[in-house]
Coordinates of C-alpha atoms in Angstrom, one line a residue:
H898 CA 10.2 8.9 5.6
L899 CA 7.4 11.4 6.0
G900 CA 8.8 14.9 6.0
K901 CA 11.9 14.1 4.0
I902 CA 13.7 17.1 2.5
I903 CA 16.0 16.8 -0.5
Y904 CA 18.2 19.9 -1.0
Q905 CA 15.7 22.2 0.7
N906 CA 12.8 20.6 -1.2
N907 CA 10.1 19.2 1.1
L908 CA 8.6 16.0 -0.3
L909 CA 5.5 15.9 1.9
D910 CA 3.0 16.8 -0.9
I911 CA 4.4 13.9 -3.0
Q912 CA 4.3 11.6 0.1
I913 CA 0.7 12.5 0.8
D914 CA -0.1 11.5 -2.8
L915 CA 1.7 8.2 -2.1
L916 CA -0.4 7.6 1.0
N917 CA -3.5 8.0 -1.1
Q918 CA -2.1 5.4 -3.6
V919 CA -1.5 3.0 -0.7
M920 CA -5.1 3.5 0.5
N921 CA -6.5 2.9 -3.0
Y922 CA -4.5 -0.3 -3.4
M923 CA -5.8 -1.5 0.0
V924 CA -9.4 -0.9 -1.0
Q925 CA -9.2 -2.1 -4.6
K926 CA -7.3 -5.3 -3.8
K927 CA -9.2 -5.9 -0.6
I928 CA -6.0 -6.0 1.4
D929 CA -6.7 -6.7 5.1
T930 CA -3.6 -5.3 6.9
L931 CA -0.9 -2.7 6.2
V932 CA 2.6 -3.3 7.6
I933 CA 5.1 -0.5 7.9
A934 CA 8.5 -1.9 8.9
G935 CA 10.0 1.3 10.3
D936 CA 11.1 4.8 9.3
V937 CA 7.6 6.2 9.4
Y938 CA 9.1 9.7 9.7
D939 CA 12.4 10.9 8.3
R940 CA 13.5 12.6 11.5
A941 CA 13.4 11.8 15.2
I942 CA 11.6 15.1 15.8
A943 CA 8.9 14.9 13.1
S944 CA 7.4 18.0 11.7
K945 CA 3.8 18.9 12.7
E946 CA 2.8 18.6 9.1
S947 CA 4.2 15.1 8.9
I948 CA 2.4 14.0 12.0
V949 CA -0.9 15.5 10.7
A950 CA -0.5 13.7 7.4
L951 CA 0.1 10.3 9.1
N952 CA -2.9 10.8 11.5
H953 CA -5.3 11.7 8.6
F954 CA -4.1 8.6 6.7
L955 CA -4.5 6.3 9.7
E956 CA -8.0 7.7 10.6
A957 CA -9.2 7.1 7.0
M958 CA -7.7 3.6 6.9
I959 CA -9.2 2.6 10.2
L960 CA -12.4 4.5 10.6
H961 CA -13.6 4.7 7.0
Y962 CA -12.2 1.6 5.3
H963 CA -11.8 -0.6 8.4
K964 CA -8.3 -1.7 7.6
K965 CA -5.7 -2.9 10.1
V966 CA -2.3 -1.2 10.5
L967 CA 0.9 -2.4 12.1
I968 CA 3.8 0.0 12.6
I969 CA 7.3 -0.6 14.1
S970 CA 10.0 2.1 14.6
G971 CA 13.1 2.4 12.4
N972 CA 16.4 4.1 12.9
H973 CA 15.0 7.4 11.7
D974 CA 12.1 7.3 14.2
N975 CA 12.0 8.4 17.8
P976 CA 10.4 5.4 19.6
E977 CA 9.1 7.6 22.4
R978 CA 7.4 9.9 20.0
L979 CA 6.1 7.1 17.8
S980 CA 4.8 5.3 20.9
A981 CA 3.1 8.5 21.9
I982 CA 0.3 7.7 19.5
T983 CA -0.3 4.4 21.4
P984 CA -3.4 5.6 23.3
L985 CA -5.1 6.7 20.1
A986 CA -3.7 3.7 18.3
E987 CA -5.1 1.3 20.9
E988 CA -8.5 3.0 20.7
M989 CA -8.5 2.6 16.9
G990 CA -6.8 -0.9 16.8
I991 CA -3.5 0.2 15.3
L992 CA -0.5 -1.9 16.5
V993 CA 2.5 0.3 17.3
F994 CA 5.8 -1.0 18.6
G995 CA 8.6 1.4 19.4
Y996 CA 11.2 -0.6 21.3
P997 CA 12.5 -4.2 21.1
L998 CA 10.2 -6.4 23.2
S999 CA 7.6 -3.7 23.4
K1000 CA 4.0 -5.0 23.7
T1001 CA 0.4 -4.0 23.2
T1002 CA -2.7 -4.9 25.2
E1003 CA -5.4 -7.5 24.8
A1004 CA -8.5 -6.1 23.2
K1005 CA -11.3 -6.6 20.7
Y1006 CA -11.8 -4.5 17.6
K1007 CA -14.0 -4.6 14.5
G1008 CA -12.8 -7.5 12.5
F1009 CA -10.0 -8.8 14.8
E1010 CA -9.0 -9.5 18.4
I1011 CA -5.7 -9.3 20.3
T1012 CA -5.9 -12.6 22.2
Q1013 CA -2.5 -12.4 23.8
A1014 CA 0.0 -9.5 24.3
L1015 CA 3.5 -10.7 25.1
E1016 CA 6.9 -8.9 24.9
G1017 CA 7.8 -8.9 21.3
C1018 CA 4.9 -11.2 20.3
T1019 CA 1.3 -10.5 19.6
K1020 CA -1.3 -13.2 19.1
L1021 CA -4.4 -12.3 17.1
N1022 CA -7.6 -13.7 15.7
I1023 CA -8.4 -12.1 12.4
N1024 CA -11.6 -13.2 10.7
G1025 CA -11.4 -16.6 12.4
E1026 CA -7.7 -17.2 11.6
K1027 CA -5.0 -17.3 14.3
V1028 CA -2.0 -15.0 13.7
T1029 CA 1.2 -15.0 15.7
L1030 CA 3.2 -11.9 15.1
I1031 CA 6.8 -11.3 16.3
T1032 CA 8.2 -7.8 16.1
L1033 CA 11.7 -6.4 16.5
P1034 CA 11.7 -2.6 16.0
Y1035 CA 15.1 -1.0 15.2
P1036 CA 17.4 -2.6 17.8
S1037 CA 20.3 -0.1 18.4
E1038 CA 23.1 -1.7 20.3
K1039 CA 22.0 0.2 23.5
R1040 CA 18.3 -0.9 23.1
L1041 CA 19.3 -4.4 22.4
N1042 CA 21.5 -4.6 25.5
E1043 CA 18.7 -3.2 27.7
V1044 CA 16.4 -6.1 26.8
I1045 CA 18.9 -8.9 27.1
K1046 CA 19.1 -10.2 30.6
G1047 CA 22.0 -12.2 31.9
D1048 CA 25.7 -12.0 32.8
T1049 CA 27.1 -8.6 31.7
E1050 CA 30.6 -9.9 30.9
R1051 CA 29.1 -12.7 28.7
E1052 CA 26.7 -10.2 27.0
Q1053 CA 29.7 -8.1 25.9
Q1054 CA 31.3 -11.1 24.2
I1055 CA 28.2 -12.0 22.2
S1056 CA 28.1 -10.4 18.7
Y1057 CA 25.3 -8.0 17.8
S1058 CA 24.0 -10.5 15.2
K1059 CA 23.8 -13.3 17.7
K1060 CA 21.9 -11.2 20.1
V1061 CA 19.4 -10.4 17.5
G1062 CA 19.3 -14.1 16.5
D1063 CA 18.8 -15.2 20.1
L1064 CA 15.9 -12.8 20.4
F1065 CA 14.3 -14.1 17.2
R1066 CA 14.8 -17.7 18.3
K1067 CA 13.2 -17.0 21.6
L1068 CA 10.3 -15.2 20.1
E1069 CA 9.7 -18.0 17.5
E1070 CA 8.9 -20.4 20.3
N1071 CA 5.5 -18.7 20.2
F1072 CA 4.8 -19.8 16.7
E1073 CA 2.1 -22.5 16.3
E1074 CA 1.3 -24.9 13.5
D1075 CA -2.3 -23.8 13.2
S1076 CA -1.4 -20.1 13.1
I1077 CA -0.2 -17.6 10.5
N1078 CA 3.4 -17.0 11.7
I1079 CA 5.0 -13.7 10.6
A1080 CA 7.8 -11.4 11.7
V1081 CA 8.5 -7.7 11.2
S1082 CA 11.9 -6.0 11.9
H1083 CA 14.1 -3.0 11.0
I1084 CA 17.6 -4.3 10.6
F1085 CA 20.5 -4.5 8.1
V1086 CA 21.0 -8.0 6.9
V1087 CA 24.4 -9.1 5.6
G1088 CA 24.6 -8.9 1.8
G1089 CA 21.9 -6.3 1.5
E1090 CA 22.3 -3.6 -1.2
S1091 CA 22.1 -0.1 0.2
T1092 CA 21.6 3.3 -1.5
E1093 CA 22.8 6.9 -1.0
S1094 CA 19.7 8.0 0.9
E1095 CA 19.9 5.6 3.9
R1096 CA 21.2 6.7 7.2
P1097 CA 23.9 4.1 8.1
I1098 CA 23.2 1.9 11.0
E1099 CA 25.9 -0.8 10.5
L1100 CA 28.9 1.1 11.9
G1101 CA 31.6 -0.6 9.9
G1102 CA 29.8 -3.9 9.9
S1103 CA 29.3 -4.3 13.7
L1104 CA 25.5 -3.9 13.5
L1105 CA 24.9 -6.3 10.6
V1106 CA 22.7 -9.3 11.0
Q1107 CA 23.7 -12.7 9.6
K1108 CA 21.0 -14.5 7.5
S1109 CA 21.3 -17.4 10.0
D1110 CA 20.1 -15.1 12.7
L1111 CA 16.9 -14.2 10.9
P1112 CA 13.6 -15.9 11.9
Q1113 CA 13.9 -19.4 10.5
N1114 CA 10.2 -20.5 10.8
S1115 CA 8.4 -17.4 9.8
Q1116 CA 6.1 -17.8 6.8
Y1117 CA 7.0 -14.2 5.9
T1118 CA 9.4 -11.7 7.4
A1119 CA 8.9 -8.1 6.5
L1120 CA 12.1 -6.0 6.8
G1121 CA 12.7 -2.3 6.9
H1122 CA 15.8 -0.1 6.4
L1123 CA 17.2 -0.7 2.9
H1124 CA 15.6 1.4 0.2
K1125 CA 16.1 -1.0 -2.7
P1126 CA 13.5 -3.8 -2.9
Q1127 CA 15.3 -7.1 -2.4
K1128 CA 15.1 -10.5 -0.9
A1129 CA 17.2 -10.8 2.2
S1130 CA 17.7 -14.6 2.0
E1131 CA 17.3 -17.1 -0.8
R1132 CA 16.1 -19.8 1.6
L1133 CA 13.8 -17.7 3.8
N1134 CA 10.8 -15.6 2.9
A1135 CA 12.5 -12.4 4.2
Y1136 CA 12.1 -9.3 2.1
Y1137 CA 12.8 -5.6 2.0
S1138 CA 9.9 -4.0 0.2
G1139 CA 12.1 -0.9 -0.1
S1140 CA 11.2 2.8 0.2
P1141 CA 8.1 3.7 -1.8
I1142 CA 9.6 6.8 -3.3
Q1143 CA 13.0 7.5 -5.0
Y1144 CA 15.0 9.4 -2.5
S1145 CA 18.4 9.5 -4.3
K1146 CA 19.8 9.3 -7.8
S1147 CA 21.2 5.8 -7.0
E1148 CA 17.5 4.7 -6.6
R1149 CA 16.3 5.9 -10.0
V1150 CA 17.2 2.6 -11.8
Y1151 CA 14.5 0.5 -10.2
S1152 CA 10.7 0.8 -9.6
K1153 CA 9.3 1.5 -6.2
G1154 CA 6.4 -0.3 -4.7
A1155 CA 5.3 -2.8 -2.0
K1156 CA 4.7 -6.5 -1.4
I1157 CA 1.2 -8.0 -1.2
V1158 CA 1.4 -11.1 0.9
E1159 CA -1.4 -13.7 1.2
V1160 CA -0.7 -16.2 3.9
H1161 CA -2.7 -18.9 5.7
P1162 CA -1.8 -21.3 8.5
G1163 CA 0.5 -24.1 7.3
Q1164 CA 0.8 -22.8 3.7
D1165 CA 3.5 -21.1 1.8
A1166 CA 3.1 -17.3 1.5
I1167 CA 1.9 -16.0 -1.9
I1168 CA 3.9 -12.8 -2.7
E1169 CA 3.0 -10.3 -5.3
D1170 CA 4.8 -7.0 -6.2
I1171 CA 2.9 -3.8 -6.8
Y1172 CA 4.4 -0.6 -8.1
F1173 CA 3.6 3.0 -7.2
K1174 CA 3.2 5.9 -9.6
N1175 CA 6.4 7.9 -9.7
Y1176 CA 5.2 11.4 -9.3
K1177 CA 8.6 13.0 -9.7
P1178 CA 11.3 10.9 -11.3
I1179 CA 15.0 11.5 -10.8
E1180 CA 17.1 12.2 -13.9
V1181 CA 20.9 12.3 -14.3
F1182 CA 22.1 14.3 -17.4
K1183 CA 25.7 13.9 -18.5
C1184 CA 26.6 16.7 -20.8
K1185 CA 29.6 17.6 -23.1
G1186 CA 29.7 21.3 -22.3
I1187 CA 27.4 24.0 -20.8
E1188 CA 25.6 24.6 -24.1
E1189 CA 24.3 21.0 -24.2
A1190 CA 23.2 21.3 -20.5
I1191 CA 21.3 24.5 -21.3
N1192 CA 19.6 22.8 -24.3
I1193 CA 18.6 19.9 -22.1
C1194 CA 17.0 22.3 -19.6
E1195 CA 15.1 23.9 -22.4
E1196 CA 13.9 20.5 -23.7
N1197 CA 12.8 19.3 -20.3
K1198 CA 11.4 22.6 -18.8
D1199 CA 7.8 21.3 -18.8
K1200 CA 8.7 18.0 -17.0
N1201 CA 8.2 17.6 -13.2
I1202 CA 11.6 15.9 -12.3
W1203 CA 14.5 16.1 -9.9
S1204 CA 17.6 16.6 -12.1
Y1205 CA 21.3 16.1 -11.6
F1206 CA 23.8 17.5 -14.1
E1207 CA 27.4 16.3 -14.8
I1208 CA 29.0 18.7 -17.3
V1209 CA 32.4 18.2 -18.9
T1210 CA 34.0 21.6 -19.1
D1211 CA 37.4 23.3 -19.5
E1212 CA 36.7 25.8 -16.7
V1213 CA 34.5 26.4 -13.8
I1214 CA 30.8 27.0 -14.7
N1215 CA 30.0 30.6 -14.1
Q1216 CA 27.0 31.9 -12.2
K1217 CA 25.3 33.3 -15.2
N1218 CA 25.1 29.9 -16.9
I1219 CA 23.9 28.3 -13.6
K1220 CA 21.2 30.9 -13.3
T1221 CA 20.1 30.3 -16.9
M1222 CA 19.8 26.6 -16.3
K1223 CA 17.8 27.0 -13.1
S1224 CA 15.5 29.6 -14.8
L1225 CA 14.6 27.0 -17.5
L1226 CA 14.4 23.8 -15.3
K1227 CA 13.1 23.9 -11.8
D1228 CA 14.3 21.5 -9.1
I1229 CA 17.9 21.1 -10.3
I1230 CA 19.5 19.3 -7.3
E1231 CA 23.1 19.3 -8.5
I1232 CA 25.3 20.9 -11.2
K1233 CA 28.6 19.1 -11.1
P1234 CA 31.4 20.3 -13.3
I1235 CA 33.9 17.7 -14.6
I1236 CA 37.0 19.8 -15.4
N1237 CA 39.1 18.7 -18.3
Q1238 CA 42.6 18.3 -17.0
K1239 CA 45.3 20.3 -18.8
F1240 CA 48.9 19.5 -18.1
E1241 CA 51.9 21.7 -18.8
Y1242 CA 55.4 20.3 -19.1

C-alpha cells in the first residue's frame, strides 16, 4: 500500500522505513526470495514518490543483495501500470504478474533460471532445486471472464468461486513431485477476517472464494488482500501474512509482520512468523469528559502515535477545546463526542 494516506497524513516515510526493515530481514536471515501478494501501491494511479521508493528498494534488493522478488497485482493496483515495470523487471530478474494467466519469459539470471514460462505458471531452477510457481493476480469478475474460454451461457452460470477453483485446478496440473510447488494469489477466501482499511472486493459475497477452490496440492499458498494475519484454511498451508503496517484502528490489536517459509521438494513447508517494528502505533482513548481528554493529550504529547478519541460529554465539543487537544498532541485522527442523552417528559 505504498503511498497510503490516512486523514491527509502521508505514510510514505514510515513505509520506506518498513522496506528497509524487510531488506534487513532478507539479509540477516539469508532469505532467498521476497513474495508480495498484491496491493503494492495504495492507488491505481500511484504517486511518483511511491514509484521511486519501490524502484530504489527493488534495485537494492536485486543489484546489491542479489535477492529474488515476485510481485502480483492486487485490487488496489493498476495491472497495466504495475506491468509497465516488466522490461526493467525482466532485465533485473523480478517476476511481475499483473493479470490472471499473465506470463513472464524464459531467461537466465544470477542464482536462478526461468526454465519454462506458461500462462499462470512459471517453472524455475533456483540453486539446483526445481520450483513450480502458479500465480493468480487479483481476478476481478471481468478479468476472470476474459481468461475463461468456453460457452458464454455456461460461463454465466458458473459461480465466481468455481471459476477461480477451475483455474487453480488447471494450473496445479503443472506441479511435479520433484519440484517445490507454491501458489500466490490476491483473493478473499470465505471465513477470512477483514478490517476497516481494506477496499471491499466481495460485493455482498459474490466474489468470495470457497476453501475447496483454493490450490489443494500447493506446499504453500501466499494470499494477499486481508490485512489481518491469518490462516485461510485449517487443512491447507494457505496464509494471509497481512499488511505490514497498521492502517486502521481495528488493526491495532495484533502485531504486523510477515511469513518466512522454508520449502523443499516433497517436504512440508516450515513456516516462521517475523514481526516488524511499529514506528507509529494507533491508540484509541475513551474519555469521561473533555478535561480527561486534554490531560491525555498532555501526557502523550511526546509520543509518536496516531490517536482516536471517544469523549463522553453533555454537549458538543467546542472548537477551542479541539484546538487545545491538537496543539498538545499531533496526529489526532478523530475526536468523536458521545453525547449523554437527556430526555424530557
